[in-house]
Coordinates of C-alpha atoms in Angstrom, one line a residue:
M5 CA 123.7 100.4 82.9
L6 CA 120.9 101.0 85.5
I7 CA 118.1 101.2 82.8
K8 CA 119.4 97.7 81.7
I9 CA 119.3 96.2 85.1
L10 CA 115.8 97.4 85.6
D11 CA 114.5 96.1 82.1
D12 CA 115.5 92.5 83.6
P13 CA 112.3 90.7 84.5
V14 CA 113.8 89.1 87.5
V15 CA 114.7 92.3 88.8
K16 CA 111.2 93.8 87.7
N17 CA 109.5 91.0 89.6
S18 CA 111.6 91.5 92.7
I19 CA 110.9 95.1 92.9
A20 CA 107.2 94.2 92.5
I21 CA 107.1 91.6 95.2
S22 CA 109.2 94.0 97.7
L23 CA 107.1 96.9 97.4
G24 CA 103.8 94.7 97.9
A25 CA 105.5 93.1 100.9
I26 CA 106.3 96.6 102.4
V27 CA 102.7 97.9 102.1
G28 CA 101.5 94.4 103.4
S29 CA 103.5 94.0 106.4
L30 CA 103.2 97.6 107.3
S31 CA 99.3 97.3 106.9
R32 CA 99.6 94.1 109.1
Y33 CA 101.5 95.8 111.8
F34 CA 99.3 98.9 112.0
L35 CA 96.1 97.0 112.1
T36 CA 97.4 94.7 114.9
L37 CA 98.6 97.7 116.8
W38 CA 95.2 99.3 116.4
F39 CA 93.0 96.2 117.5
T40 CA 95.4 95.6 120.4
Q41 CA 95.0 99.2 121.7
R42 CA 91.1 99.1 121.1
F43 CA 90.4 95.6 122.3
G44 CA 93.3 94.5 124.4
V45 CA 95.5 91.4 124.5
N46 CA 92.7 88.7 125.7
F47 CA 92.2 87.6 122.2
P48 CA 94.3 88.2 118.8
Y49 CA 91.7 90.3 117.3
G50 CA 94.2 91.9 114.8
T51 CA 95.4 88.6 113.7
F52 CA 92.0 87.3 113.3
F53 CA 90.8 90.3 111.3
I54 CA 94.0 90.2 109.0
N55 CA 93.5 86.5 108.4
L56 CA 89.7 87.1 107.5
T57 CA 90.5 89.9 105.2
G58 CA 93.4 88.5 103.6
T59 CA 91.4 85.3 102.7
L60 CA 88.5 87.5 101.5
G61 CA 91.0 89.5 99.5
I62 CA 93.1 86.6 98.0
G63 CA 89.4 85.0 96.9
F64 CA 88.1 88.4 95.3
C65 CA 91.2 89.4 93.6
S66 CA 91.7 85.9 92.3
G67 CA 88.3 85.9 91.0
L68 CA 88.4 89.4 89.7
F69 CA 91.6 88.8 87.8
L70 CA 90.7 85.5 86.5
H71 CA 87.3 86.3 85.1
H72 CA 87.1 90.2 84.7
V73 CA 90.3 92.1 84.4
S74 CA 93.6 91.6 82.9
L75 CA 96.6 91.8 85.0
P76 CA 100.2 92.7 84.2
P77 CA 102.3 90.0 85.7
Q78 CA 104.4 92.5 87.9
L79 CA 100.9 93.7 89.5
G80 CA 100.0 90.1 90.1
L81 CA 103.2 89.6 92.1
F82 CA 102.8 92.7 93.9
I83 CA 99.2 91.8 95.1
F84 CA 99.5 88.1 95.8
V85 CA 103.2 87.4 96.5
G86 CA 104.1 90.7 98.1
F87 CA 101.1 92.4 99.7
L88 CA 98.8 89.3 100.6
G89 CA 101.8 87.1 101.3
S90 CA 103.1 89.7 104.1
Y91 CA 99.7 90.8 105.1
T92 CA 98.2 87.4 106.1
T93 CA 99.4 86.0 109.1
F94 CA 98.8 82.1 109.5
S95 CA 102.4 81.7 110.9
T96 CA 101.3 84.3 113.6
F97 CA 98.0 82.5 113.7
A98 CA 99.8 79.4 114.8
L99 CA 101.9 81.0 117.5
D100 CA 98.8 83.0 118.9
T101 CA 97.0 79.8 119.4
V102 CA 99.8 78.0 121.2
Q103 CA 100.2 81.0 123.3
L104 CA 96.4 80.9 124.0
V105 CA 96.8 77.2 125.0
K106 CA 99.8 77.9 127.1
N107 CA 98.0 80.7 129.0
G108 CA 95.2 78.2 129.9
Q109 CA 92.6 79.6 127.4
E110 CA 91.9 76.4 125.6
Y111 CA 88.5 77.1 124.8
T112 CA 89.4 80.6 123.4
A113 CA 92.1 78.7 121.3
L114 CA 89.6 76.4 119.9
L115 CA 87.2 79.2 118.9
Y116 CA 90.0 81.3 117.4
W117 CA 91.6 78.2 115.6
G118 CA 88.1 76.9 114.2
G119 CA 86.8 80.4 113.4
S120 CA 89.9 81.4 111.7
G121 CA 89.7 78.2 109.5
I122 CA 86.0 78.3 108.6
L123 CA 85.5 81.9 108.3
G124 CA 88.6 82.1 106.2
L125 CA 87.3 79.4 103.8
M126 CA 84.1 81.3 103.7
G127 CA 85.9 84.6 103.0
V128 CA 87.8 82.9 99.9
H129 CA 84.5 81.3 98.8
L130 CA 82.5 84.9 99.0
G131 CA 85.4 86.7 97.3
T132 CA 85.4 84.2 94.4
W133 CA 81.4 84.1 94.3
L134 CA 81.4 88.1 94.3
T135 CA 83.5 88.0 91.1
R136 CA 82.0 85.3 89.5
P137 CA 81.3 85.8 85.5

């Protein structure tokens, strides 16, 4: 009975996404904690780093798997939906930006907001460029 359930594609996909999400969210948590302990709370360094590495990662992986490596469907779900979906933090990015503004740090909020967007797009471009055929 259990073997039959595990053969169901929906169950396989759900497991792949869930395992990726565990790894991604724990990576996000511990990196954010490390950056906060190392650099303090005046700027959301952890979220900034995660957004930039996440955008580079999604660009690199999409280029790699599109042009160079055949990817089993569950591995794609693990990486893109599970890991990167829980690792990247644009909802946290928005909250951090609002909190910077509320704390009277409008200039820092603007740099953070603009830097994340511009450098994030550059990260995706670099990731796809690195894996071009």
